[in-house]
Coordinates of C-alpha atoms in Angstrom, one line a residue:
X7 CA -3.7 5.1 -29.5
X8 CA -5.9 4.2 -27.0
X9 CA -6.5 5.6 -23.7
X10 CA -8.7 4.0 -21.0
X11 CA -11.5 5.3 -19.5
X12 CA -13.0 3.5 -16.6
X13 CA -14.7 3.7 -12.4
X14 CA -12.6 2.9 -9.7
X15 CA -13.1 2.4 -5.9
X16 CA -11.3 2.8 -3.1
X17 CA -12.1 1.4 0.0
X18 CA -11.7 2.7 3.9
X19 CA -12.5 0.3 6.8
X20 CA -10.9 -1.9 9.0
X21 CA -9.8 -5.4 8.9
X22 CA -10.9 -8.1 11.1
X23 CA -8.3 -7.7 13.0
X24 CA -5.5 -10.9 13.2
X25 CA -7.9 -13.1 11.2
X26 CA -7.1 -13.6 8.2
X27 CA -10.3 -15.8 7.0
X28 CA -12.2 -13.1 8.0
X29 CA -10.7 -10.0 6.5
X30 CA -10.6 -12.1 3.1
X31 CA -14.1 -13.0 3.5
X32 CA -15.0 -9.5 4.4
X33 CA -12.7 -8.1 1.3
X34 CA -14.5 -10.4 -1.4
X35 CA -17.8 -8.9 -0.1
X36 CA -16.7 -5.6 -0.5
X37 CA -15.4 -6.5 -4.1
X38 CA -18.1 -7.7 -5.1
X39 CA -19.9 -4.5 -3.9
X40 CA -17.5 -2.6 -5.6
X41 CA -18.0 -4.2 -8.9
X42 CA -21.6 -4.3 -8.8
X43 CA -21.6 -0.6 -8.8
X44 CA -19.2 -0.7 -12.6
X45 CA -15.4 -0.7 -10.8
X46 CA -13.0 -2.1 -12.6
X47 CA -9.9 -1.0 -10.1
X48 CA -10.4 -1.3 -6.7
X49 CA -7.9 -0.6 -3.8
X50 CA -7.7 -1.6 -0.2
X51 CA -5.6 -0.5 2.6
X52 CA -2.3 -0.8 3.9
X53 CA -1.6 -4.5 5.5
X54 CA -5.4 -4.9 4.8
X55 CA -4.9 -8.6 5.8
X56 CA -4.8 -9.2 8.4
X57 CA -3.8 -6.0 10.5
X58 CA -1.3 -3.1 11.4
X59 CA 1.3 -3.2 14.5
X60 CA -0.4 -0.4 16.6
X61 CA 1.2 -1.8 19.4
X62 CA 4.6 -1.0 18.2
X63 CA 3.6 2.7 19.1
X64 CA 1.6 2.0 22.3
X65 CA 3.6 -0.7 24.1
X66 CA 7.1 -1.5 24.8
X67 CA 9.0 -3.8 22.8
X68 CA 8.4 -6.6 25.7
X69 CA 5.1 -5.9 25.7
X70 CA 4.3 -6.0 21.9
X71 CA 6.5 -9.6 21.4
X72 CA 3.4 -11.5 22.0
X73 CA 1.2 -9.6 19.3
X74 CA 4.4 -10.1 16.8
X75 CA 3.9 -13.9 17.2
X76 CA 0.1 -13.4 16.5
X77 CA 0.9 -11.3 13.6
X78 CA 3.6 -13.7 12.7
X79 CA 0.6 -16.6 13.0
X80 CA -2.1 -14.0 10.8
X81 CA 0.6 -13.4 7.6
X82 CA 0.3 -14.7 4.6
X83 CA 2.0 -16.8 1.7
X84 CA 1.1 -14.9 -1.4
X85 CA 0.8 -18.4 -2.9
X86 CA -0.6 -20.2 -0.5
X87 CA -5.0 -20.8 -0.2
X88 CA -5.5 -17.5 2.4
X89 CA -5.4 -15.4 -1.1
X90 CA -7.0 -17.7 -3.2
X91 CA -10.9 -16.1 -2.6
X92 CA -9.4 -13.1 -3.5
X93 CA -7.8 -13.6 -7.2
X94 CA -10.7 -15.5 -8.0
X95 CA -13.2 -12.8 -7.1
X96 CA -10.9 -10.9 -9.5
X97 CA -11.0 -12.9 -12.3
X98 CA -15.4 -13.4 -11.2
X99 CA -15.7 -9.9 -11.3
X100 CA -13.6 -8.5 -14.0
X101 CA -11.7 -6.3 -11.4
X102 CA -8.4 -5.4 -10.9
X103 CA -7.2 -5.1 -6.8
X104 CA -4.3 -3.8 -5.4
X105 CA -5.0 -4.7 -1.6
X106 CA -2.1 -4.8 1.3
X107 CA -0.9 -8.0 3.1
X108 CA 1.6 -9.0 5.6
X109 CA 3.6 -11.6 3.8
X110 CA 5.0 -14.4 5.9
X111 CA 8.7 -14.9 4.7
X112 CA 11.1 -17.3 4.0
X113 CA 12.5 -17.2 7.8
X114 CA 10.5 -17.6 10.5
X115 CA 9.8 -14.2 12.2
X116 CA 10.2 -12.1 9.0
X117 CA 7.1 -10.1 7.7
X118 CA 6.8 -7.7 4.5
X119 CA 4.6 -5.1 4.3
X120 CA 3.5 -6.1 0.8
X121 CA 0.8 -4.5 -2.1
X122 CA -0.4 -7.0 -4.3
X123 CA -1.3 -6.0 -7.8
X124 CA -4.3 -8.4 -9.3
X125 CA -5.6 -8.5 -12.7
X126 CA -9.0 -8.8 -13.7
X127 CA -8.5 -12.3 -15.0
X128 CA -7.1 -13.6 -11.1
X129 CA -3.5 -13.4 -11.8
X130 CA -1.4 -12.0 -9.7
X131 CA 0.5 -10.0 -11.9
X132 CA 3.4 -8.2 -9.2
X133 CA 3.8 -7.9 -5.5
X134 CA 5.8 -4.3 -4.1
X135 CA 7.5 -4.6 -0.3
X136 CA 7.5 -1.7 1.3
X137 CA 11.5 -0.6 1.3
X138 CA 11.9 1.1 4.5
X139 CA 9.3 0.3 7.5
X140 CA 8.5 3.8 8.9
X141 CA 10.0 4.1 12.2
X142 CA 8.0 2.1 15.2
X143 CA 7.5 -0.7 11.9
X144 CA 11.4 -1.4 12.0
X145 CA 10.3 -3.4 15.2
X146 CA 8.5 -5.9 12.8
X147 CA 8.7 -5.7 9.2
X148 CA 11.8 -6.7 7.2
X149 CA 12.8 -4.4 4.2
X150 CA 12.0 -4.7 0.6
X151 CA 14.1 -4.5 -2.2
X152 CA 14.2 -2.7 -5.5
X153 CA 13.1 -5.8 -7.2
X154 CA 9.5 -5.0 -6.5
X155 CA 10.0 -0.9 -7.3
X156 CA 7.8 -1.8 -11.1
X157 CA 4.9 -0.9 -12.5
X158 CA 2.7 -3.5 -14.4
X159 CA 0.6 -3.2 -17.6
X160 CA -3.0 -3.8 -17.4
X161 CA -6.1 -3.0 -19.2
X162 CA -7.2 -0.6 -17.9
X163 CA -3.6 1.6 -17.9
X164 CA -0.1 1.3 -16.3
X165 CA -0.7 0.7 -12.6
X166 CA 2.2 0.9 -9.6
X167 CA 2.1 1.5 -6.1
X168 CA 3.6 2.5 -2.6
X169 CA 2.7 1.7 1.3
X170 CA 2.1 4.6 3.1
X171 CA 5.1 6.6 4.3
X172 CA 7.3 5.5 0.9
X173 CA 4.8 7.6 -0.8
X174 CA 7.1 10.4 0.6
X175 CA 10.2 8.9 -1.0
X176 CA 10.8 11.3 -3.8
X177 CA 13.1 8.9 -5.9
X178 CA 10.7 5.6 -5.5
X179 CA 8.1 7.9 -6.5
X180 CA 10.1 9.0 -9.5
X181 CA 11.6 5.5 -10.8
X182 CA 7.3 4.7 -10.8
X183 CA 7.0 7.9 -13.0
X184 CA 9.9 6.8 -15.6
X185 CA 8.4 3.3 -15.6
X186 CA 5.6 4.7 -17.4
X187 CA 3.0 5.1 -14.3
X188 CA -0.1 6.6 -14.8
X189 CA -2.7 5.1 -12.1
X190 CA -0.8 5.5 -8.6
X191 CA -2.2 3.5 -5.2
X192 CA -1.3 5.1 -1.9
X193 CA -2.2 2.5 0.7
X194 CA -2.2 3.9 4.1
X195 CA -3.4 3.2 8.0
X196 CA -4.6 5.6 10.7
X197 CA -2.4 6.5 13.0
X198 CA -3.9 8.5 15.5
X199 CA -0.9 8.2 17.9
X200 CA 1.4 11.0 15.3
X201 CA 2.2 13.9 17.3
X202 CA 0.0 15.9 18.6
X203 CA 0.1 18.0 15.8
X204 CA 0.5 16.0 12.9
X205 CA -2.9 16.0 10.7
X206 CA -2.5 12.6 9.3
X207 CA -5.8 12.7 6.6
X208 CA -4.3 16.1 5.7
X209 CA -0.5 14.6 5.4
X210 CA -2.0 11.5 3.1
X211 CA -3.6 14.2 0.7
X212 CA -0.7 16.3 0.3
X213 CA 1.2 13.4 -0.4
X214 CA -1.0 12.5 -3.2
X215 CA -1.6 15.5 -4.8
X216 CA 2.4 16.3 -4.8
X217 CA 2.6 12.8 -6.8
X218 CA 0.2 13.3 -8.8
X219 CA 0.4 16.5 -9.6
X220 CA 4.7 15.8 -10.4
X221 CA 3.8 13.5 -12.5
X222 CA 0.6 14.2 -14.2
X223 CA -1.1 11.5 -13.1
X224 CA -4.4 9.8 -10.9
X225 CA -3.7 8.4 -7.8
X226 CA -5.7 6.3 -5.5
X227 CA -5.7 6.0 -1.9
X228 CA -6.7 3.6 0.1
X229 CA -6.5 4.2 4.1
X230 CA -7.9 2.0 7.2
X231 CA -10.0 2.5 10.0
X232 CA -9.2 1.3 13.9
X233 CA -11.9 -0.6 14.7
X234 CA -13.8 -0.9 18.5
X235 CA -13.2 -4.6 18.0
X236 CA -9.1 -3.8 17.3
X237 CA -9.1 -2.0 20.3
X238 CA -10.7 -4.2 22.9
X239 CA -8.4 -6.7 21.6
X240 CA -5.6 -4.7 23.1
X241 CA -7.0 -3.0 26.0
X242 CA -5.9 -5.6 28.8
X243 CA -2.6 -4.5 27.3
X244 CA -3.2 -0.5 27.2
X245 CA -6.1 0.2 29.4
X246 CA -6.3 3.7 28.0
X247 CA -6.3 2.1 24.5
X248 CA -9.2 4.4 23.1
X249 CA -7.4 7.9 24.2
X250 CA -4.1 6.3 21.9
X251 CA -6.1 5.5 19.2
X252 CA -9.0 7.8 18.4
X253 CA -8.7 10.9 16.9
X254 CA -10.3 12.9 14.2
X255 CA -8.6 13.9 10.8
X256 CA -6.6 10.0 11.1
X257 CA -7.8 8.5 7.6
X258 CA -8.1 10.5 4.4
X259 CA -9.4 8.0 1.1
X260 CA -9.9 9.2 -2.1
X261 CA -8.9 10.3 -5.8
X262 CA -6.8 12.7 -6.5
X263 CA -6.5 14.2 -10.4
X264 CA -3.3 14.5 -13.0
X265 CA -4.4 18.6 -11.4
X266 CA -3.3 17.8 -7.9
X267 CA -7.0 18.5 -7.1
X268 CA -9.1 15.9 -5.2
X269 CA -11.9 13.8 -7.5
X270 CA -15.1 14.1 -6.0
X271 CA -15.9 13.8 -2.6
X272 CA -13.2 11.6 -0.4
X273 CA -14.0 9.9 2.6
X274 CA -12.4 11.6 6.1
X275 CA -12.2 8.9 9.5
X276 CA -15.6 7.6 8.3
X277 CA -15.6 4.1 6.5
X278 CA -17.4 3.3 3.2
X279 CA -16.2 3.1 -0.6
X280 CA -15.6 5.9 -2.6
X281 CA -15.9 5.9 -6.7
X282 CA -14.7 7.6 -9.4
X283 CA -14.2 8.1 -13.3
X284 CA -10.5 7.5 -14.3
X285 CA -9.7 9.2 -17.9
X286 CA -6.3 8.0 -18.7
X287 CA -6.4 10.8 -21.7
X288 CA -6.3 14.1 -19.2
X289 CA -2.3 12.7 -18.2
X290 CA -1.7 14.2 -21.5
X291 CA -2.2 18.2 -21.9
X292 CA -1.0 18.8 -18.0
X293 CA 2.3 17.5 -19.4
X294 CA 2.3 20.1 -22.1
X295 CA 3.7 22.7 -19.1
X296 CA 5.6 20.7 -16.6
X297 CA 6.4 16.5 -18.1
X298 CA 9.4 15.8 -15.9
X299 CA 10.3 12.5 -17.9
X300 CA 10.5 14.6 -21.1
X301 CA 10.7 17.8 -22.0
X302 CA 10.8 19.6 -18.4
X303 CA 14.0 17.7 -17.3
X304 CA 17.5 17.5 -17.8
X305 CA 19.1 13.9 -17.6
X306 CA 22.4 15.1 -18.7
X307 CA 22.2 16.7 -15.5
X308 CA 20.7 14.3 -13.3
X309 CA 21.1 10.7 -13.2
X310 CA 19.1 8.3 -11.1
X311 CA 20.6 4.5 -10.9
X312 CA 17.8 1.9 -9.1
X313 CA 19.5 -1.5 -8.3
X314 CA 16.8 -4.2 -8.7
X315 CA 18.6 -6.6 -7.7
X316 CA 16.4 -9.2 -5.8
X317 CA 18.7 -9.0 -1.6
X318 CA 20.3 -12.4 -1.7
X319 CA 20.8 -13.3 1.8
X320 CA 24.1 -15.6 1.5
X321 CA 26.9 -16.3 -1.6
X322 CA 28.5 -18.9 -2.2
X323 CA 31.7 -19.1 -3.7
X324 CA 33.6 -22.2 -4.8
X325 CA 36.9 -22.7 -4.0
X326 CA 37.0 -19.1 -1.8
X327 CA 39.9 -19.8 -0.1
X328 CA 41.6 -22.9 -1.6
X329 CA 45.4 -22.3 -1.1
X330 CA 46.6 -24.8 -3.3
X331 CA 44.6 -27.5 -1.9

């Protein structure tokens, strides 16, 4: 049996904010940094293309309609040509990506929060939706569904993944474990407007250690940074736009180890990419003590049913109510 061994990188910066030509353009440069320096996995942050909300948490819903529309304008078709730079930079590069997009639905004004999951050869290989928008979100991303709750064989190990706040869902987390997960990606955003005493870099590595320490497993986070440029953008909104958004200890990416101890060095606020050496192999003796899909459960005890189910938004059913007709 065979068990990879390979460098990853995960990635902490901004996008170009509402743009998505841009961001892609600037995400293929950073891929192809990424895989000059020997990555074969690399991961990006949350809604990476082309942008986060912020203004669901620093303007009224009035006030933030206008930016929905641009959002709206600046999502993307997972099919369509915006990704297209992307998967083939994948297949270029011999690098697997999990990067987050907003995905433009099938409605006009519905938004996912989506993770994409790439394979070295350009394929897009699975797409998760985040399942439940984290509060101020519910003003503009639509739900997933448990359809997209997998993880997906590669060749470099079993990868699956959650946006942000879901990585605090204890039974998503756990339906990833039993699927066989082994490489976790935590995609995240700053969020400097938490309460005041909320230690968001600190809350994201706790986060990831409790996973991947559960579950014996690595896991890879990927957070963002708010940029000056985002910012300005919104200052003739909120003038006091940098005192809402700046604030140390916001953005926490890095490795964390089957252990529940951090991998190297991880990067705190400041952007850059951060690299590491996965061993798929050291999963194995940490489950000798605790393996909670084996030997360390009881499941004629507990019993966890997932319906994944793709939402079907209408039925239709012949002859409903035909009284004799």
């Amino acid at each position: 049996m065979e068990f990879p061994k390979f460098k990853a990188a995960t990635v902490q910066t901004s996008p170009v904010f509402l743009d998505v030509e841009k961001t892609v353009d600037k995400a293929v440069s950073i891929i192809t940094e990424a895989a000059s320096n020997g990555a074969k996995l690399i991961a990006f942050p949350e809604v990476f293309v082309a942008g986060y909300p912020y203004w669901n948490w620093i303007m009224t819903p009035v006030q933030g309609s206008k930016w929905y529309e641009e959002l709206y304008r600046n999502s993307v078709d997972v099919s369509g040509p915006d990704m297209q730079k992307i998967y083939d930079a994948a297949k270029e590069f011999d690098i697997h990506i999990v990067i987050g997009i907003n995905e433009r639905g099938e409605s006009y004004g519905e938004i996912y929060n989506t993770n994409l999951i790439i394979d070295n050869l350009g394929n897009l290989i699975g797409k998760h939706r985040k399942l439940v928008p984290t509060w101020a979100e519910k003003l503009t991303w639509t739900s997933g569904d448990g359809s997209s709750l997998k993880v997906y064989k590669t060749d470099i190990g079993p990868i699956g993944t959650l946006a942000c706040g879901e990585n605090t869902n204890t039974l998503a987390r756990f339906t990833l474990l039993s699927l066989g997960e082994l490489i976790h990606v935590a995609n995240y955003i700053s969020l400097p407007v938490a309460p005041p005493d909320y230690d968001m870099a600190e809350a994201i590595k706790i986060r990831a250690a409790a996973h991947s320490f559960e579950g014996k497993l690595f896991t890879v986070v990927s957070c963002s940074t708010i940029s000056k440029e985002i910012m300005q953008r919104l200052k003739p909104d909120v003038p006091n736009v940098e005192e809402l958004l700046t604030r140390k200890n916001s953005a926490f990416s890095g490795f964390i180890g089957p252990n529940g101890t951090t991998i190297g060095t991880p990067l705190i606020d400041d952007e850059g990419i951060v690299y590491a050496e996965i061993d798929l192999a050291k999963c194995i003796q940490p489950k000798q003590m605790h393996d909670i899909l084996g030997h360390y459960n009881r499941f004629d005890i507990f019993d966890l049913r997932v319906n994944v189910a793709p939402t079907s938004k209408i039925r239709f059913v012949d002859g409903f109510n035909n009284l004799g007709g």
